[in-house]
Amino acid sequence: MARTVWDSTVGKKTVMAVSGLVMLLYLVAHMIGNLKIYFGAEEFNHYAHWLRTVGEPFMHYEWTLWLIRVVLVVAVVAHAVSAYQLSRRDIKARPGKYVHKKARSSYATRTMRWGGIILGLFIVWHILDLTTGTVHSGGFETGKPYQNVVDTFSTWYGNVIYIVAMLALGLHIRHGFWSAAQTLGAGSRTRDRALKTTANVLALLLTIGFVAVPVGVMTGVVS
């Protein structure tokens, strides 16, 4: 039954919608945590340490954090695979080019695929930069995320990569949230306006919230 559901277009769209909502919940929590950087190095570093001790003593050190990471990896892979397969089906169903080239969809809709690729590449860079320190500028300091964040956003390319990715994220959420609601049956003629407004507000707040961190470093508010 699971294979039958997965092989269907509706099943893939459902997987894409649910995995997208899981990632959206994480993004909201992640953005709120990121903004703690405005309260200083001590509080931000303490918050990062707290993430590793959540659930103790029932959970061992970092177990909860790794559980969250595993769920996110599963959500990202499921989202990406279902999006790719749906895209391939869409191309096979319409092998010829449209006669009329006038765009009828929103900018966010037309850039969903490219936005997904940009975000995928950004996730890899973000992990290598601030989690493993592999591509981090300057000296990566384990256990000192505040200093590492300031280092990253003290470089022009760190700011460009992050801000471009967050703009792509905003467009992705703007269309993705509304699309997920339709897939999961939450949409209706009376609720569509509210859902679109919610999607726009979420996209705007998350974009501003995430971009506020590099802007804070660039302006010297965070240093």
Tab-separated table of C-alpha atoms in Angstrom:
chain	number	residue	atom	x	y	z
A	1	MET	CA	0.000	0.000	0.000
A	2	ALA	CA	2.842	2.361	0.887
A	3	ARG	CA	4.479	1.712	-2.493
A	4	THR	CA	1.176	2.308	-4.291
A	5	VAL	CA	0.693	5.625	-2.484
A	6	TRP	CA	4.280	6.693	-3.203
A	7	ASP	CA	4.009	5.821	-6.887
A	8	SER	CA	0.930	7.988	-7.305
A	9	THR	CA	1.140	11.697	-8.059
A	10	VAL	CA	-1.155	12.473	-5.123
A	11	GLY	CA	1.075	10.426	-2.811
A	12	LYS	CA	4.208	12.270	-3.897
A	13	LYS	CA	2.499	15.633	-3.471
A	14	THR	CA	1.388	14.606	0.021
A	15	VAL	CA	4.918	13.564	0.968
A	16	MET	CA	6.195	16.845	-0.413
A	17	ALA	CA	3.588	18.828	1.550
A	18	VAL	CA	4.136	17.057	4.898
A	19	SER	CA	7.937	17.166	4.642
A	20	GLY	CA	7.733	20.843	3.709
A	21	LEU	CA	5.625	21.640	6.785
A	22	VAL	CA	8.077	19.743	9.010
A	23	MET	CA	10.914	21.888	7.654
A	24	LEU	CA	8.808	25.038	8.044
A	25	LEU	CA	8.274	24.342	11.762
A	26	TYR	CA	12.026	23.868	12.141
A	27	LEU	CA	12.732	27.109	10.288
A	28	VAL	CA	10.461	29.101	12.600
A	29	ALA	CA	12.233	27.689	15.678
A	30	HIS	CA	15.642	28.156	14.051
A	31	MET	CA	14.949	31.785	13.186
A	32	ILE	CA	13.840	32.574	16.748
A	33	GLY	CA	16.996	30.932	18.069
A	34	ASN	CA	19.169	32.853	15.600
A	35	LEU	CA	17.794	36.180	16.801
A	36	LYS	CA	19.228	35.476	20.263
A	37	ILE	CA	22.509	36.640	18.774
A	38	TYR	CA	21.299	40.201	19.429
A	39	PHE	CA	21.433	39.502	23.179
A	40	GLY	CA	25.179	38.938	23.125
A	41	ALA	CA	27.764	36.179	22.896
A	42	GLU	CA	27.102	34.669	26.317
A	43	GLU	CA	23.377	34.115	25.761
A	44	PHE	CA	23.779	32.905	22.165
A	45	ASN	CA	26.514	30.431	23.084
A	46	HIS	CA	24.484	29.270	26.101
A	47	TYR	CA	21.498	28.666	23.801
A	48	ALA	CA	23.670	26.580	21.470
A	49	HIS	CA	24.891	24.539	24.450
A	50	TRP	CA	21.305	24.085	25.686
A	51	LEU	CA	20.340	22.536	22.341
A	52	ARG	CA	22.828	19.756	23.070
A	53	THR	CA	21.469	19.061	26.557
A	54	VAL	CA	17.721	19.067	25.794
A	55	GLY	CA	16.057	16.051	27.386
A	56	GLU	CA	18.796	15.261	29.897
A	57	PRO	CA	19.103	13.121	31.898
A	58	PHE	CA	16.544	10.953	30.059
A	59	MET	CA	18.281	11.690	26.759
A	60	HIS	CA	22.051	11.470	26.525
A	61	TYR	CA	24.127	14.546	25.564
A	62	GLU	CA	23.272	15.596	21.971
A	63	TRP	CA	20.790	12.737	21.448
A	64	THR	CA	17.828	15.100	21.051
A	65	LEU	CA	19.812	17.293	18.669
A	66	TRP	CA	20.775	14.283	16.562
A	67	LEU	CA	17.164	13.092	16.555
A	68	ILE	CA	16.127	16.482	15.177
A	69	ARG	CA	18.890	16.273	12.567
A	70	VAL	CA	17.758	12.810	11.441
A	71	VAL	CA	14.139	13.962	11.086
A	72	LEU	CA	15.304	16.981	9.077
A	73	VAL	CA	17.486	14.881	6.785
A	74	VAL	CA	14.577	12.526	6.116
A	75	ALA	CA	12.291	15.511	5.440
A	76	VAL	CA	14.801	17.180	3.096
A	77	VAL	CA	15.456	13.963	1.144
A	78	ALA	CA	11.745	13.110	0.894
A	79	HIS	CA	10.952	16.671	-0.214
A	80	ALA	CA	13.727	16.763	-2.810
A	81	VAL	CA	13.042	13.297	-4.248
A	82	SER	CA	9.286	13.836	-4.532
A	83	ALA	CA	9.840	17.280	-6.090
A	84	TYR	CA	12.292	15.850	-8.638
A	85	GLN	CA	10.035	12.940	-9.577
A	86	LEU	CA	6.979	15.175	-9.885
A	87	SER	CA	8.995	17.527	-12.085
A	88	ARG	CA	10.047	14.628	-14.339
A	89	ARG	CA	6.437	13.488	-14.652
A	90	ASP	CA	5.372	17.010	-15.514
A	91	ILE	CA	8.007	17.212	-18.273
A	92	LYS	CA	7.033	13.802	-19.698
A	93	ALA	CA	3.383	14.785	-19.721
A	94	ARG	CA	4.179	17.953	-21.680
A	95	PRO	CA	7.173	17.130	-23.904
A	96	GLY	CA	6.431	19.975	-26.311
A	97	LYS	CA	6.840	23.673	-25.615
A	98	TYR	CA	3.804	25.845	-25.088
A	99	VAL	CA	2.668	27.848	-28.084
A	100	HIS	CA	1.970	30.866	-25.865
A	101	LYS	CA	5.008	31.786	-23.788
A	102	LYS	CA	3.262	34.378	-21.644
A	103	ALA	CA	3.725	33.475	-17.996
A	104	ARG	CA	0.474	32.811	-16.180
A	105	SER	CA	1.898	31.800	-12.804
A	106	SER	CA	3.496	33.886	-10.067
A	107	TYR	CA	7.218	34.540	-9.951
A	108	ALA	CA	7.514	32.297	-6.875
A	109	THR	CA	5.802	29.433	-8.706
A	110	ARG	CA	8.058	29.716	-11.750
A	111	THR	CA	11.201	29.751	-9.610
A	112	MET	CA	10.290	26.894	-7.234
A	113	ARG	CA	12.667	24.467	-8.937
A	114	TRP	CA	15.609	26.843	-9.071
A	115	GLY	CA	14.838	27.966	-5.550
A	116	GLY	CA	14.959	24.374	-4.367
A	117	ILE	CA	18.364	23.860	-6.008
A	118	ILE	CA	19.720	27.074	-4.459
A	119	LEU	CA	18.464	26.036	-1.018
A	120	GLY	CA	19.913	22.539	-1.394
A	121	LEU	CA	23.349	23.934	-2.221
A	122	PHE	CA	23.036	26.460	0.606
A	123	ILE	CA	22.285	23.735	3.177
A	124	VAL	CA	25.512	21.954	2.208
A	125	TRP	CA	27.529	25.187	2.465
A	126	HIS	CA	25.841	26.184	5.736
A	127	ILE	CA	26.703	22.847	7.384
A	128	LEU	CA	30.297	22.942	6.146
A	129	ASP	CA	30.620	26.530	7.344
A	130	LEU	CA	28.994	26.652	10.786
A	131	THR	CA	28.642	23.002	11.838
A	132	THR	CA	31.825	21.259	10.721
A	133	GLY	CA	33.906	24.401	10.058
A	134	THR	CA	35.328	22.860	6.876
A	135	VAL	CA	34.878	25.986	4.727
A	136	HIS	CA	34.684	28.476	7.578
A	137	SER	CA	36.538	31.751	7.134
A	138	GLY	CA	39.134	32.428	9.819
A	139	GLY	CA	39.577	30.072	12.736
A	140	PHE	CA	36.538	27.918	13.512
A	141	GLU	CA	35.968	27.706	17.277
A	142	THR	CA	34.129	24.642	18.535
A	143	GLY	CA	31.491	25.552	21.110
A	144	LYS	CA	31.541	29.245	20.201
A	145	PRO	CA	28.813	29.718	17.571
A	146	TYR	CA	28.542	33.459	18.240
A	147	GLN	CA	32.144	34.047	17.185
A	148	ASN	CA	31.761	31.711	14.203
A	149	VAL	CA	28.626	33.517	12.966
A	150	VAL	CA	30.357	36.898	13.254
A	151	ASP	CA	33.342	35.517	11.308
A	152	THR	CA	31.107	34.256	8.491
A	153	PHE	CA	29.169	37.484	8.093
A	154	SER	CA	32.309	39.573	8.264
A	155	THR	CA	33.055	38.372	4.716
A	156	TRP	CA	31.287	39.716	1.626
A	157	TYR	CA	30.743	36.258	0.125
A	158	GLY	CA	29.280	34.903	3.364
A	159	ASN	CA	26.687	37.671	3.320
A	160	VAL	CA	25.906	37.263	-0.392
A	161	ILE	CA	25.443	33.483	-0.161
A	162	TYR	CA	23.253	33.718	2.933
A	163	ILE	CA	21.055	36.620	1.809
A	164	VAL	CA	20.473	35.172	-1.685
A	165	ALA	CA	19.512	31.840	-0.092
A	166	MET	CA	17.115	33.532	2.334
A	167	LEU	CA	15.425	35.440	-0.499
A	168	ALA	CA	15.016	32.119	-2.328
A	169	LEU	CA	13.629	30.636	0.892
A	170	GLY	CA	11.035	33.394	1.160
A	171	LEU	CA	9.794	32.762	-2.382
A	172	HIS	CA	9.791	29.014	-1.759
A	173	ILE	CA	7.692	29.341	1.402
A	174	ARG	CA	5.329	31.857	-0.178
A	175	HIS	CA	4.230	29.381	-2.807
A	176	GLY	CA	4.991	26.141	-0.951
A	177	PHE	CA	2.831	26.824	2.111
A	178	TRP	CA	-0.254	27.590	0.045
A	179	SER	CA	0.422	24.631	-2.246
A	180	ALA	CA	0.832	22.278	0.745
A	181	ALA	CA	-2.468	23.487	2.181
A	182	GLN	CA	-4.214	22.690	-1.105
A	183	THR	CA	-2.618	19.238	-1.268
A	184	LEU	CA	-3.640	18.369	2.302
A	185	GLY	CA	-7.219	19.533	1.705
A	186	ALA	CA	-7.101	22.656	3.864
A	187	GLY	CA	-7.883	24.983	0.980
A	188	SER	CA	-11.345	26.114	0.008
A	189	ARG	CA	-12.990	29.053	-1.678
A	190	THR	CA	-13.556	30.753	1.686
A	191	ARG	CA	-10.120	29.952	3.157
A	192	ASP	CA	-7.853	30.568	0.159
A	193	ARG	CA	-7.421	34.284	0.866
A	194	ALA	CA	-6.481	33.600	4.504
A	195	LEU	CA	-4.044	30.858	3.458
A	196	LYS	CA	-2.374	33.100	0.881
A	197	THR	CA	-2.089	35.895	3.455
A	198	THR	CA	-0.581	33.461	5.965
A	199	ALA	CA	1.896	32.249	3.337
A	200	ASN	CA	2.931	35.822	2.509
A	201	VAL	CA	3.321	36.781	6.182
A	202	LEU	CA	5.332	33.647	7.011
A	203	ALA	CA	7.605	34.161	4.009
A	204	LEU	CA	8.185	37.814	4.892
A	205	LEU	CA	8.802	37.231	8.607
A	206	LEU	CA	11.196	34.330	8.026
A	207	THR	CA	13.127	36.201	5.345
A	208	ILE	CA	13.476	39.316	7.527
A	209	GLY	CA	14.268	37.262	10.621
A	210	PHE	CA	17.061	35.289	8.973
A	211	VAL	CA	18.522	38.250	7.051
A	212	ALA	CA	18.568	40.274	10.301
A	213	VAL	CA	21.581	38.265	11.482
A	214	PRO	CA	24.043	39.164	8.673
A	215	VAL	CA	22.657	42.702	8.634
A	216	GLY	CA	23.379	42.967	12.365
A	217	VAL	CA	26.993	41.921	11.796
A	218	MET	CA	27.434	44.208	8.780
A	219	THR	CA	26.101	47.218	10.678
A	220	GLY	CA	28.187	46.510	13.752
A	221	VAL	CA	25.212	45.926	16.032
A	222	VAL	CA	26.462	42.353	16.420
A	223	SER	CA	30.232	42.252	16.805
